[in-house]
Short mmCIF file of C-alpha atoms in Angstrom, two decimals:
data_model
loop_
_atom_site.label_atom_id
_atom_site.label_comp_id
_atom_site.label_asym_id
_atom_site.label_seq_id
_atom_site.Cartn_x
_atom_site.Cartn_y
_atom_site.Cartn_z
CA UNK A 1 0.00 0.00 0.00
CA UNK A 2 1.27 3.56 -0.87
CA UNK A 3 1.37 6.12 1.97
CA UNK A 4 -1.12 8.11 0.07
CA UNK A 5 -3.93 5.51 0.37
CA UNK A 6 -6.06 5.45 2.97
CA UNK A 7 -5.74 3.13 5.67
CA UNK A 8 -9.60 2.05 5.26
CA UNK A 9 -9.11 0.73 2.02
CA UNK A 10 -6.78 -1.99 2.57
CA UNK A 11 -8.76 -2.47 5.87
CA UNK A 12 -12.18 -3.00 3.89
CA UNK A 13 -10.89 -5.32 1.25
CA UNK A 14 -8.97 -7.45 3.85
CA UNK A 15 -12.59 -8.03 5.61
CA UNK A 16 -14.11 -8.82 2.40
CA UNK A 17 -11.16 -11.50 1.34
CA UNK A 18 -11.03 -12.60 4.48
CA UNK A 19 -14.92 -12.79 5.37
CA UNK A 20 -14.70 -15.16 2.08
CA UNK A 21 -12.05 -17.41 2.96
CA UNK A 22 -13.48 -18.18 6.30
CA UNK A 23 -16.91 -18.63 5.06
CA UNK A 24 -15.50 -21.00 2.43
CA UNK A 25 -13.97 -23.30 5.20
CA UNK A 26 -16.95 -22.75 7.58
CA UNK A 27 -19.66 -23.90 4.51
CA UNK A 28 -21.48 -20.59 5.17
CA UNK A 29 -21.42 -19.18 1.77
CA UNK A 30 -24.87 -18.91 1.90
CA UNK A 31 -25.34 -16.89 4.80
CA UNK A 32 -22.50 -14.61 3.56
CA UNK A 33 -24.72 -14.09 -0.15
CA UNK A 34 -27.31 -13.08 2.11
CA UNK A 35 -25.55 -10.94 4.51
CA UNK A 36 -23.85 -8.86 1.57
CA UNK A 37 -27.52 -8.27 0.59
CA UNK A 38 -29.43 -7.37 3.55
CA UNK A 39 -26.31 -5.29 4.56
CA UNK A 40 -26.38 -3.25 1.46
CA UNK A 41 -30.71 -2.98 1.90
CA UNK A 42 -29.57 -1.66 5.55
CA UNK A 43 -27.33 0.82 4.21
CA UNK A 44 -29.61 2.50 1.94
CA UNK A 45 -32.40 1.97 4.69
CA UNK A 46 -30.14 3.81 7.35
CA UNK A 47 -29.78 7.19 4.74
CA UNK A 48 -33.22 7.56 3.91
CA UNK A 49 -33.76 7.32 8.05
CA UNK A 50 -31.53 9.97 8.16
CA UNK A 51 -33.33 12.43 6.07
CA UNK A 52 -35.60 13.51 8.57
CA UNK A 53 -33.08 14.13 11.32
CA UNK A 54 -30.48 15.85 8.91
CA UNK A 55 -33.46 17.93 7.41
CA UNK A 56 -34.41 18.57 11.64
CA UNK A 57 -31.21 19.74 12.90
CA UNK A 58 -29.84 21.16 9.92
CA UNK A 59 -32.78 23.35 9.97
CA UNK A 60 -31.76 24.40 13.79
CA UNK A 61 -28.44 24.95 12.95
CA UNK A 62 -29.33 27.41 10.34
CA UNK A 63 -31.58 29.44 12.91
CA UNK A 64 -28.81 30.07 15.05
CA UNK A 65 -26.58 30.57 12.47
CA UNK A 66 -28.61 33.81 11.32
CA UNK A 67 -28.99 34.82 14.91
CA UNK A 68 -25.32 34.61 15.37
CA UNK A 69 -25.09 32.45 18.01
CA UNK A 70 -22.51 30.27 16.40
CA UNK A 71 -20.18 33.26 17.06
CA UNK A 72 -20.86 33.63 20.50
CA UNK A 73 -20.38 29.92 20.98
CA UNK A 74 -17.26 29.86 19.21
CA UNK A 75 -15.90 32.78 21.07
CA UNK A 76 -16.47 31.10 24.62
CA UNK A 77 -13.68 28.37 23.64
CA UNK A 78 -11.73 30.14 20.85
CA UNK A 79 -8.57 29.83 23.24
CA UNK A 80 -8.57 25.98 23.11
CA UNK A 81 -10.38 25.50 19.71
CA UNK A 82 -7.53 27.77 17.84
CA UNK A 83 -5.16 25.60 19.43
CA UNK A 84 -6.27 22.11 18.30
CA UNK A 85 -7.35 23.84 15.03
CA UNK A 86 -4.96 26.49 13.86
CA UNK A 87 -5.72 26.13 10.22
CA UNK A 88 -9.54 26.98 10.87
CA UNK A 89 -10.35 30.96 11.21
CA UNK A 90 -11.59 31.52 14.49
CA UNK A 91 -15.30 33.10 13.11
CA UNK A 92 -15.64 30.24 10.45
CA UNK A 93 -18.60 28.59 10.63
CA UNK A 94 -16.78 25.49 10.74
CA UNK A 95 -15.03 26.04 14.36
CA UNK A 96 -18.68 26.70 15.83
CA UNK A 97 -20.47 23.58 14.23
CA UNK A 98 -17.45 21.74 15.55
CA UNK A 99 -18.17 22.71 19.02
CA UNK A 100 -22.01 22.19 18.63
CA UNK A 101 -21.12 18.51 17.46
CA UNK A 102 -18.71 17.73 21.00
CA UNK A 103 -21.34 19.17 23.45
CA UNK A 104 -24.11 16.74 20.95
CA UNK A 105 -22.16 13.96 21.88
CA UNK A 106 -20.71 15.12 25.15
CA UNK A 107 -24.78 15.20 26.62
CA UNK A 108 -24.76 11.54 24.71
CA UNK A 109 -27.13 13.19 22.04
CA UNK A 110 -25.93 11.12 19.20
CA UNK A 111 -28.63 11.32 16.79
CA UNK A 112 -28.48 14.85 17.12
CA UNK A 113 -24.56 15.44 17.06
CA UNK A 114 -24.19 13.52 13.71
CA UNK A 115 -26.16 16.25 11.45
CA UNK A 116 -23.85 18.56 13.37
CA UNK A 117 -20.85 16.59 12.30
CA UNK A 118 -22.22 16.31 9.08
CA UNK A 119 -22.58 20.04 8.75
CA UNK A 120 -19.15 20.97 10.34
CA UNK A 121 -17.22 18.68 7.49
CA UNK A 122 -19.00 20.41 4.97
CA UNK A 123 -17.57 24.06 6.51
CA UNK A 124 -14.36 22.55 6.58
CA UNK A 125 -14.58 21.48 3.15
CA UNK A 126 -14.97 24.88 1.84
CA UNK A 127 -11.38 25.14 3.47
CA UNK A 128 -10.04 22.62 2.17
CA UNK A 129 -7.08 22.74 -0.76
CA UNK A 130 -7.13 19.31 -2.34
CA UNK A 131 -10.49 18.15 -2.24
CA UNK A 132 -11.31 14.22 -2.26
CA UNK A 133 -8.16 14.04 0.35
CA UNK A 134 -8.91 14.70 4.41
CA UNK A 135 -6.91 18.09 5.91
CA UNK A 136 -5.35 17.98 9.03
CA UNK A 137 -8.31 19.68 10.71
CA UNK A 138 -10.84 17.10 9.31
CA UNK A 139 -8.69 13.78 10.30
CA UNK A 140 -8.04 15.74 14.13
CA UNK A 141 -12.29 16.28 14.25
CA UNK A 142 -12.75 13.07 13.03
CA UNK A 143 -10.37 11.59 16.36
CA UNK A 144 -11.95 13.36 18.66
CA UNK A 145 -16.02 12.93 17.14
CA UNK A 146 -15.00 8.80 17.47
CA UNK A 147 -13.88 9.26 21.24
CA UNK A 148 -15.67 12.25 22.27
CA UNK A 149 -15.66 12.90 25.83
CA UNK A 150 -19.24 11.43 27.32
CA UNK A 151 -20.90 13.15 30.03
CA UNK A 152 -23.90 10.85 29.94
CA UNK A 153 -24.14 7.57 28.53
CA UNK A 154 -27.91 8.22 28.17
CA UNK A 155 -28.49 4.90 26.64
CA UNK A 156 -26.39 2.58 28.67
CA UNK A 157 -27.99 3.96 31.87
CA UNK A 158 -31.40 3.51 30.60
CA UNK A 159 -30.75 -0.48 29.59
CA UNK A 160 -29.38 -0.77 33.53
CA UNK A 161 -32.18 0.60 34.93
CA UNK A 162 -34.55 -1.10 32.56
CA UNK A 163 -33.10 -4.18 33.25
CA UNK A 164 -33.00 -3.83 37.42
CA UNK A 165 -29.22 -2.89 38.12
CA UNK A 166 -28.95 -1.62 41.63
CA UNK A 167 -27.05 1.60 40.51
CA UNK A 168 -27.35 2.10 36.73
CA UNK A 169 -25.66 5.69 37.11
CA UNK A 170 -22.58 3.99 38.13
CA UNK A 171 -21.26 4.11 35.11
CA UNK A 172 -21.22 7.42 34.58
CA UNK A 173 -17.50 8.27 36.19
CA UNK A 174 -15.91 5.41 34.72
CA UNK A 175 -17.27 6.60 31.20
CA UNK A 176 -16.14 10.09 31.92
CA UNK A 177 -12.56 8.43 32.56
CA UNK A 178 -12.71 6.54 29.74
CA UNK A 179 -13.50 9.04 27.50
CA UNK A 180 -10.99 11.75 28.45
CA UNK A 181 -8.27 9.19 27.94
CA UNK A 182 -9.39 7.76 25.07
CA UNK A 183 -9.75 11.37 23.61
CA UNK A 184 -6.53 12.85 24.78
CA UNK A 185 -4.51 9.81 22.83
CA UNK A 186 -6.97 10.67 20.02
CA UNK A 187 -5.81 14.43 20.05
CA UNK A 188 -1.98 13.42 20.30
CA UNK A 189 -2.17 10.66 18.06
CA UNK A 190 -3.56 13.34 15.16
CA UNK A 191 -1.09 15.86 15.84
CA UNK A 192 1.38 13.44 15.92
CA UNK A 193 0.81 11.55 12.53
CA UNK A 194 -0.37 15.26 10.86
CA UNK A 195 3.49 15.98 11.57
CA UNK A 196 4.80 12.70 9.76
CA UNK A 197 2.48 12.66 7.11
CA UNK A 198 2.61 16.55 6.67
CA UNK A 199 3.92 16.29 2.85
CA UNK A 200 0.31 14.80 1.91
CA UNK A 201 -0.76 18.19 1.90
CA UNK A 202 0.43 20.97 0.04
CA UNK A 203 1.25 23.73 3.49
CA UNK A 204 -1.38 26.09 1.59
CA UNK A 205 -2.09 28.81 4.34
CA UNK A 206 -5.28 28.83 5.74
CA UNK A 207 -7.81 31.66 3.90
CA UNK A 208 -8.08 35.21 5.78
CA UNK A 209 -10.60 35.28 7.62
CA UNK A 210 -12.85 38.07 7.55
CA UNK A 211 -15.25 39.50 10.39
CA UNK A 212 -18.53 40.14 7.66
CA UNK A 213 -17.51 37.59 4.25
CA UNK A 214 -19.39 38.28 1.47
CA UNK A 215 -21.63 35.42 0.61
CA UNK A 216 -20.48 33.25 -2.18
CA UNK A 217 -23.51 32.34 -3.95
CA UNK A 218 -22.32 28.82 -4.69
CA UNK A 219 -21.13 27.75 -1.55
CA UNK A 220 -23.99 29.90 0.65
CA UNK A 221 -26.92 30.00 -1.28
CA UNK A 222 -28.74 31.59 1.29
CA UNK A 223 -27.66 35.03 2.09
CA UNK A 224 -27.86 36.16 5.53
CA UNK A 225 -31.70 37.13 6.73
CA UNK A 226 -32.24 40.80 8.21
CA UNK A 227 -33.12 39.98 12.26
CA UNK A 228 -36.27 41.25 13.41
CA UNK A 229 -36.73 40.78 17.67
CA UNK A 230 -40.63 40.12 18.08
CA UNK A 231 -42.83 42.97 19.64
CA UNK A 232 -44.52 43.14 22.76
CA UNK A 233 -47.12 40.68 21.61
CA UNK A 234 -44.83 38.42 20.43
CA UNK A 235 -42.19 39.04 23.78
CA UNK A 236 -45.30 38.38 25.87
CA UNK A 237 -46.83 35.00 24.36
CA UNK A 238 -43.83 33.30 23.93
CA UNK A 239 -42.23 34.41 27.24
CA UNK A 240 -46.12 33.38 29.15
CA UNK A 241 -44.99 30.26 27.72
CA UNK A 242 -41.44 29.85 29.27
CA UNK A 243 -43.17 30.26 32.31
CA UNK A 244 -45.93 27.72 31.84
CA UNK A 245 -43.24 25.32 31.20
CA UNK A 246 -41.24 25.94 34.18
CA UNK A 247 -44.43 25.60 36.41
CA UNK A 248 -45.45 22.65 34.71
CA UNK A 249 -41.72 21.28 36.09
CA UNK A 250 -42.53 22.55 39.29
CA UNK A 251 -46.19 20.44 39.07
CA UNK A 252 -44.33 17.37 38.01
CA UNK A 253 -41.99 17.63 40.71
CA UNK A 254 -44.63 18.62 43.78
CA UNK A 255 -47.94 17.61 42.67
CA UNK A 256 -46.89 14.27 41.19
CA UNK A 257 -44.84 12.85 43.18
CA UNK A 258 -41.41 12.52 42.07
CA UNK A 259 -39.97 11.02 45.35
CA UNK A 260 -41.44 7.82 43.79
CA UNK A 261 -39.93 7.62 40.54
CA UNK A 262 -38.28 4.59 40.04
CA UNK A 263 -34.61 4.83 38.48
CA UNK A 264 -36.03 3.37 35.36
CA UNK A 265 -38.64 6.41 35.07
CA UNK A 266 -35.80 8.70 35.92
CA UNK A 267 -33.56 7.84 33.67
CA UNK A 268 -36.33 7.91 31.07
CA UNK A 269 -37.70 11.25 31.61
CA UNK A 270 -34.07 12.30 31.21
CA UNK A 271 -34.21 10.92 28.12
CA UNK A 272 -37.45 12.10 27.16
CA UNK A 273 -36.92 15.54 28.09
CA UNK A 274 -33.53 16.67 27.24
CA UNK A 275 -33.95 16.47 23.55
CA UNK A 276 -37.32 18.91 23.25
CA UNK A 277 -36.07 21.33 25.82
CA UNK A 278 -32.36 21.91 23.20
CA UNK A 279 -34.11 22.73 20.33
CA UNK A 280 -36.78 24.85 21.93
CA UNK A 281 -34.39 26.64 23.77
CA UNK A 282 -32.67 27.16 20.60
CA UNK A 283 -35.63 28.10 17.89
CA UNK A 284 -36.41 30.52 21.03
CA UNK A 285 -33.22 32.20 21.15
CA UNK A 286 -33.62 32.79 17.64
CA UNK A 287 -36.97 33.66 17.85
CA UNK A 288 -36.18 36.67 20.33
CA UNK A 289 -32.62 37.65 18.22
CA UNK A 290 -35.46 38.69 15.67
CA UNK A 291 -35.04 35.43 12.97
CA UNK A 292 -37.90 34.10 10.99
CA UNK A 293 -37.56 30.49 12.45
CA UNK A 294 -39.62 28.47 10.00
CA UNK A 295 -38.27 30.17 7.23
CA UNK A 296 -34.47 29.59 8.35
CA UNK A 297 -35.69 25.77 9.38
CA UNK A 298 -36.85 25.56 5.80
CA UNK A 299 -33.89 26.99 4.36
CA UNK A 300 -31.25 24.46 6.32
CA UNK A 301 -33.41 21.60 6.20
CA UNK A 302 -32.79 21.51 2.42
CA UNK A 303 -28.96 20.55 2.77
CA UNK A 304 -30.14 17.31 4.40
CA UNK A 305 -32.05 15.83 1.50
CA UNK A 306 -28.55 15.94 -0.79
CA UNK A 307 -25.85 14.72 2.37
CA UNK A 308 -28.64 11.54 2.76
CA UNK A 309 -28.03 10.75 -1.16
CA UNK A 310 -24.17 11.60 -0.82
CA UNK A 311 -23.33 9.19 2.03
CA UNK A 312 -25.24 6.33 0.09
CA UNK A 313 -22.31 4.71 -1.68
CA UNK A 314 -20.42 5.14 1.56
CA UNK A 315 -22.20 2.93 4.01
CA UNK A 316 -23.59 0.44 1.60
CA UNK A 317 -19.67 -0.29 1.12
CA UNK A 318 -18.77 -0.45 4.81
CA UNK A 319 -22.25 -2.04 5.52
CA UNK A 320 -21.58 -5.06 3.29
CA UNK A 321 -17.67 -6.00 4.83
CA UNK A 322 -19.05 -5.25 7.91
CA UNK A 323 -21.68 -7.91 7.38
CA UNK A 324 -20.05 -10.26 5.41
CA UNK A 325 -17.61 -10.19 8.13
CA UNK A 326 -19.63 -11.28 11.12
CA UNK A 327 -22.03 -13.87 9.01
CA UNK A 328 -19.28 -15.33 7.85
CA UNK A 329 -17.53 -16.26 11.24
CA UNK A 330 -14.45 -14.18 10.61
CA UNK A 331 -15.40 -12.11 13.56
CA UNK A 332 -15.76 -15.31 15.80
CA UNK A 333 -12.19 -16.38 14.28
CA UNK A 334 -10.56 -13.51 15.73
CA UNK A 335 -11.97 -13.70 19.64
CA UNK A 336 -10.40 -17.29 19.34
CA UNK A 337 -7.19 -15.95 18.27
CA UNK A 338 -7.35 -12.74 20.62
CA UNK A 339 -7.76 -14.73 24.06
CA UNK A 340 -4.71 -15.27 24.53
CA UNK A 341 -3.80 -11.63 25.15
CA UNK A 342 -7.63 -10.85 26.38
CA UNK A 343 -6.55 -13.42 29.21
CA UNK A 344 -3.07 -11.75 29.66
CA UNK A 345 -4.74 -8.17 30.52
CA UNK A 346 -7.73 -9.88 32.71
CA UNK A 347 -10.27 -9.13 29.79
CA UNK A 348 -13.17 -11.48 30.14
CA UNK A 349 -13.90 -13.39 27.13
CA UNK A 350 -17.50 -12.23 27.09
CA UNK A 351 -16.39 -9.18 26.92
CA UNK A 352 -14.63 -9.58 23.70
CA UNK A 353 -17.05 -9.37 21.27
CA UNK A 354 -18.53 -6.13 22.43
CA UNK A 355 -14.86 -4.33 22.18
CA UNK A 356 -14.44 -6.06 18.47
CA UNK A 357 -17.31 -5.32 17.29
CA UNK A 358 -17.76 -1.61 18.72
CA UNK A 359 -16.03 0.20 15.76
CA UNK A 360 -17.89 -1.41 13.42
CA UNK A 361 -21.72 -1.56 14.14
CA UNK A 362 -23.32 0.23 16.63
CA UNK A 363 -26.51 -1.23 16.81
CA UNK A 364 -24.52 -4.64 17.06
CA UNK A 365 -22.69 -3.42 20.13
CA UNK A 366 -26.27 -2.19 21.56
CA UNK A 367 -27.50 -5.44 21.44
CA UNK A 368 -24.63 -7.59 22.39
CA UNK A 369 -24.49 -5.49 25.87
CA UNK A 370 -28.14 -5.35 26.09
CA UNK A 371 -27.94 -8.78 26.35
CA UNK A 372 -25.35 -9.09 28.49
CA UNK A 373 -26.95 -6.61 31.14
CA UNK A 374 -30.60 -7.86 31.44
CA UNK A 375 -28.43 -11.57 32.14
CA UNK A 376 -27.02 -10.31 34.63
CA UNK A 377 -27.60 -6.32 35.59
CA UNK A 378 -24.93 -6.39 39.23
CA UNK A 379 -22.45 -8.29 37.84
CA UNK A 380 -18.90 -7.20 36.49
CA UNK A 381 -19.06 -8.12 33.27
CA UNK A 382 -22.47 -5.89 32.66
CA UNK A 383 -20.50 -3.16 34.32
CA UNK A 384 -17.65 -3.15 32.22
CA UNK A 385 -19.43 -3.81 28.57
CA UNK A 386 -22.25 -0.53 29.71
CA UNK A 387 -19.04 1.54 30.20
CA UNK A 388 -17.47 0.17 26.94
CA UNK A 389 -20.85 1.36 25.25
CA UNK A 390 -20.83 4.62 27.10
CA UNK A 391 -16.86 5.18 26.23
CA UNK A 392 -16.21 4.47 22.63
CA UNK A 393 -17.56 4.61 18.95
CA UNK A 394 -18.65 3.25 15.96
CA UNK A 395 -16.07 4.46 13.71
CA UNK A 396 -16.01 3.07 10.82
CA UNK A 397 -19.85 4.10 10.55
CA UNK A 398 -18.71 7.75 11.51
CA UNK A 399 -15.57 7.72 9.07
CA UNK A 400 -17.96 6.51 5.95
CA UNK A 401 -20.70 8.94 7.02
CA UNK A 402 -18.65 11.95 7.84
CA UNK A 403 -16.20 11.32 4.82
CA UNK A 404 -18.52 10.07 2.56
CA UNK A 405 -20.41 13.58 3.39
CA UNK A 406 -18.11 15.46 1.30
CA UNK A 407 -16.61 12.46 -0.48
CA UNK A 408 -12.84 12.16 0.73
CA UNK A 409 -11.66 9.01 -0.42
CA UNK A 410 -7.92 10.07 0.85
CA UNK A 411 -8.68 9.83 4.97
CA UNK A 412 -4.97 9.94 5.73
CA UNK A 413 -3.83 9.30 9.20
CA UNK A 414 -7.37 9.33 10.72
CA UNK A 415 -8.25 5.60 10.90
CA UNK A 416 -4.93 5.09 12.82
CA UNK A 417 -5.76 7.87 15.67
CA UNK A 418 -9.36 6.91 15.91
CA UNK A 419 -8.39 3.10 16.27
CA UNK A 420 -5.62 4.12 19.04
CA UNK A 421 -8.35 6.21 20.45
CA UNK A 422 -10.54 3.06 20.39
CA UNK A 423 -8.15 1.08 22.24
CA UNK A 424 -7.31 3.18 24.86
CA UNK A 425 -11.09 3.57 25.46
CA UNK A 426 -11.19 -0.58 26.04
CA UNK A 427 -8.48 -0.59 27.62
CA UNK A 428 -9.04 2.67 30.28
CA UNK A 429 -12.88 1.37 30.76
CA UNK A 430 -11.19 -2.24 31.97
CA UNK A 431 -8.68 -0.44 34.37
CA UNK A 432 -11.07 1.52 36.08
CA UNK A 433 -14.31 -1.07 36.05
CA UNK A 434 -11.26 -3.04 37.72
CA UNK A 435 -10.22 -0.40 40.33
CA UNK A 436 -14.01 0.89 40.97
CA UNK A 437 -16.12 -2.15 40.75
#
């Protein structure tokens, strides 16, 4: 392989070959012609799926873009942002819909974070001097998106506490842990590589940023909307309702009875209300800075429709190796060969699986400790697969969505930082389940 390739595409056609050979010797070529179907049906299934929530967030996105709150976000952690991203202006929209996408998936908002993503690799596309090839910036956002720090696991707590555990929140420190250390070898391994491989770029300087840019009509079709703050009608209705909603958290909380809640119920009402009260509190912000809301929801939402149809070819390629890989056995294979040195670190073979297939399939790595949990909710190994889930991600889902976004083919050193990141986060969420369990 030259250095230029990409990583992933020795990677993909190794799983295919080898998905092959093993089904060959196991007699499952059957199951493997079926798999390499019903993978590439998922695929396209997943993108159209996504077309509503791109269109959703998108939209949201573009409403606080015309209010200008991406600026005032981006100015709260300019200091640290213009550090890990030098070649990014600091006012680009890019460095803002980067930050929206960490706190997404910080708050464990991942359906929401990944139109974020998908939006911030587009801004830094626009930057970008050999298109089709990944930029520094891109493969360091792309480290950090597949081990972003986690706050809260929202979906591993609520599978403990549907499933009885005794103290599904426990996971939430370990997680944290995990995360920071699995993010901090993400963040050195990038700017490490990005030094080694630096000749894979041409060192074109980074374009002048400027504090009003004239909007280029084929890369912003929409030119920025005059703001218009509501009147005293419009002040007073929609601030009457801010206030309903705050008593009606006081009512829950007094009238009905919360002392009673089960930890199943709480965890679910965290679920079930964290998500409305973002993106009212943001169409409300930009309802006061004076935007038309619908009209800028319109207006964004339209960029989802053509990402959806972009990332198609993408994930119906990873899709297939991905299934033709575990139908086939090849995935089993591997655990057998990998004990030895899951035994050597005190790894429990269970818990194998779950750290294999993590970076591949998401939903797979749901299930698998899903499974594992309502077995046995108290025990060690249900600890240590929830923080696992809570700790790490599916990246070669995020690498084909993200990339495939703005169709890089060239990903450079990111597969290598993400998959060091991916490791550490195994390996950090075993030495602290170990110390804290």
């Amino acid at each position: 392989m030259k250095k230029s390739d990409s990583p992933l595409n020795g990677i993909w056609l190794f799983m295919i070959l080898a998905s092959t050979c093993v089904a060959a010797l196991n007699g499952t070529m059957s199951e493997l012609s079926e798999a390499v179907f019903e993978s590439a049906a998922n695929a396209v299934t997943l993108a159209i799926g996504l077309i509503g929530a791109l269109a959703l967030w998108l939209g949201i996105i573009r409403v606080i873009e015309v209010a200008g709150l991406m600026e005032v976000i981006a100015r709260l952690i300019r200091p640290l942002m213009l550090r890990l991203f030098p070649e990014v202006p600091p006012d680009h929209p890019a460095m803002s819909a980067m930050i929206l996408n960490m706190a997404a998936n910080a708050l464990g908002l991942g359906n929401a974070a990944t139109p974020i993503g998908l939006k911030a690799m587009t801004e830094l596309n626009r930057l970008n001097p050999e298109p089709g090839t990944a930029t520094n910036a891109m493969c360091l956002f792309l480290a950090i998106n597949t081990s972003s720090v986690t706050i809260l696991p929202i979906s591993a707590i609520a599978v403990r506490a549907s499933a009885g555990a005794s103290n599904p929140g426990s996971i939430v420190l370990p997680s944290l842990i995990a995360t920071i250390c699995s993010t901090t070898v993400a963040i050195i391994a990038a700017k490490l590589l990005a030094q080694r491989n630096r000749e894979d770029i041409p060192p074109t300087p980074p374009p002048e940023s400027e504090p009003n840019p004239t909007p280029d009509p084929q890369l912003d079709p929409t030119p920025p909307q005059p703001l218009n703050p509501p009147g005293f009608v419009g002040r007073f209705i929609f601030g009457g309702l801010i206030v309903l909603f705050f008593l009606a958290i006081i009512y829950r909380l007094t009238v009905e009875g919360t002392p009673g809640l089960t930890t199943t119920q709480f965890m679910e009402g965290i679920s079930n209300w964290l998500l409305p009260i973002i993106i009212c509190s943001l169409l409300l912000l930009g309802y006061f800075r004076g935007v038309k809301v619908y009209e800028a929801v319109t207006e964004g939402a339209k960029e989802g429709f053509n990402i959806a149809v972009t990332i198609i070819p993408f994930l119906v390629a990873i899709f297939v190796a991905i299934g033709m890989f575990r139908s086939s056995g090849a995935l089993d294979l591997m655990t057998t060969l990998l004990s030895p040195v899951t035994n050597l670190i005190t790894l429990p073979a269970e818990a194998l699986p779950m750290a294999l297939i993590r970076p591949l399939s998401g939903g797979g790595a749901f299930g698998l400790m899903s499974e594992i949990v309502n077995n046995d909710p108290d025990s060690f190994l249900s600890y240590l697969v929830s923080t696992m889930q809570g700790s790490t991600e599916t990246t070669f889902y995020v690498m084909a969505v993200y990339f495939g976004s703005v169709g890089v083919m060239r990903t450079r050193h990111t597969l290598p930082a993400a998959l060091l990141a991916d490791l550490t986060g195994i390996l950090a969420s075993l030495l602290i389940c170990r110390l804290t369990f």
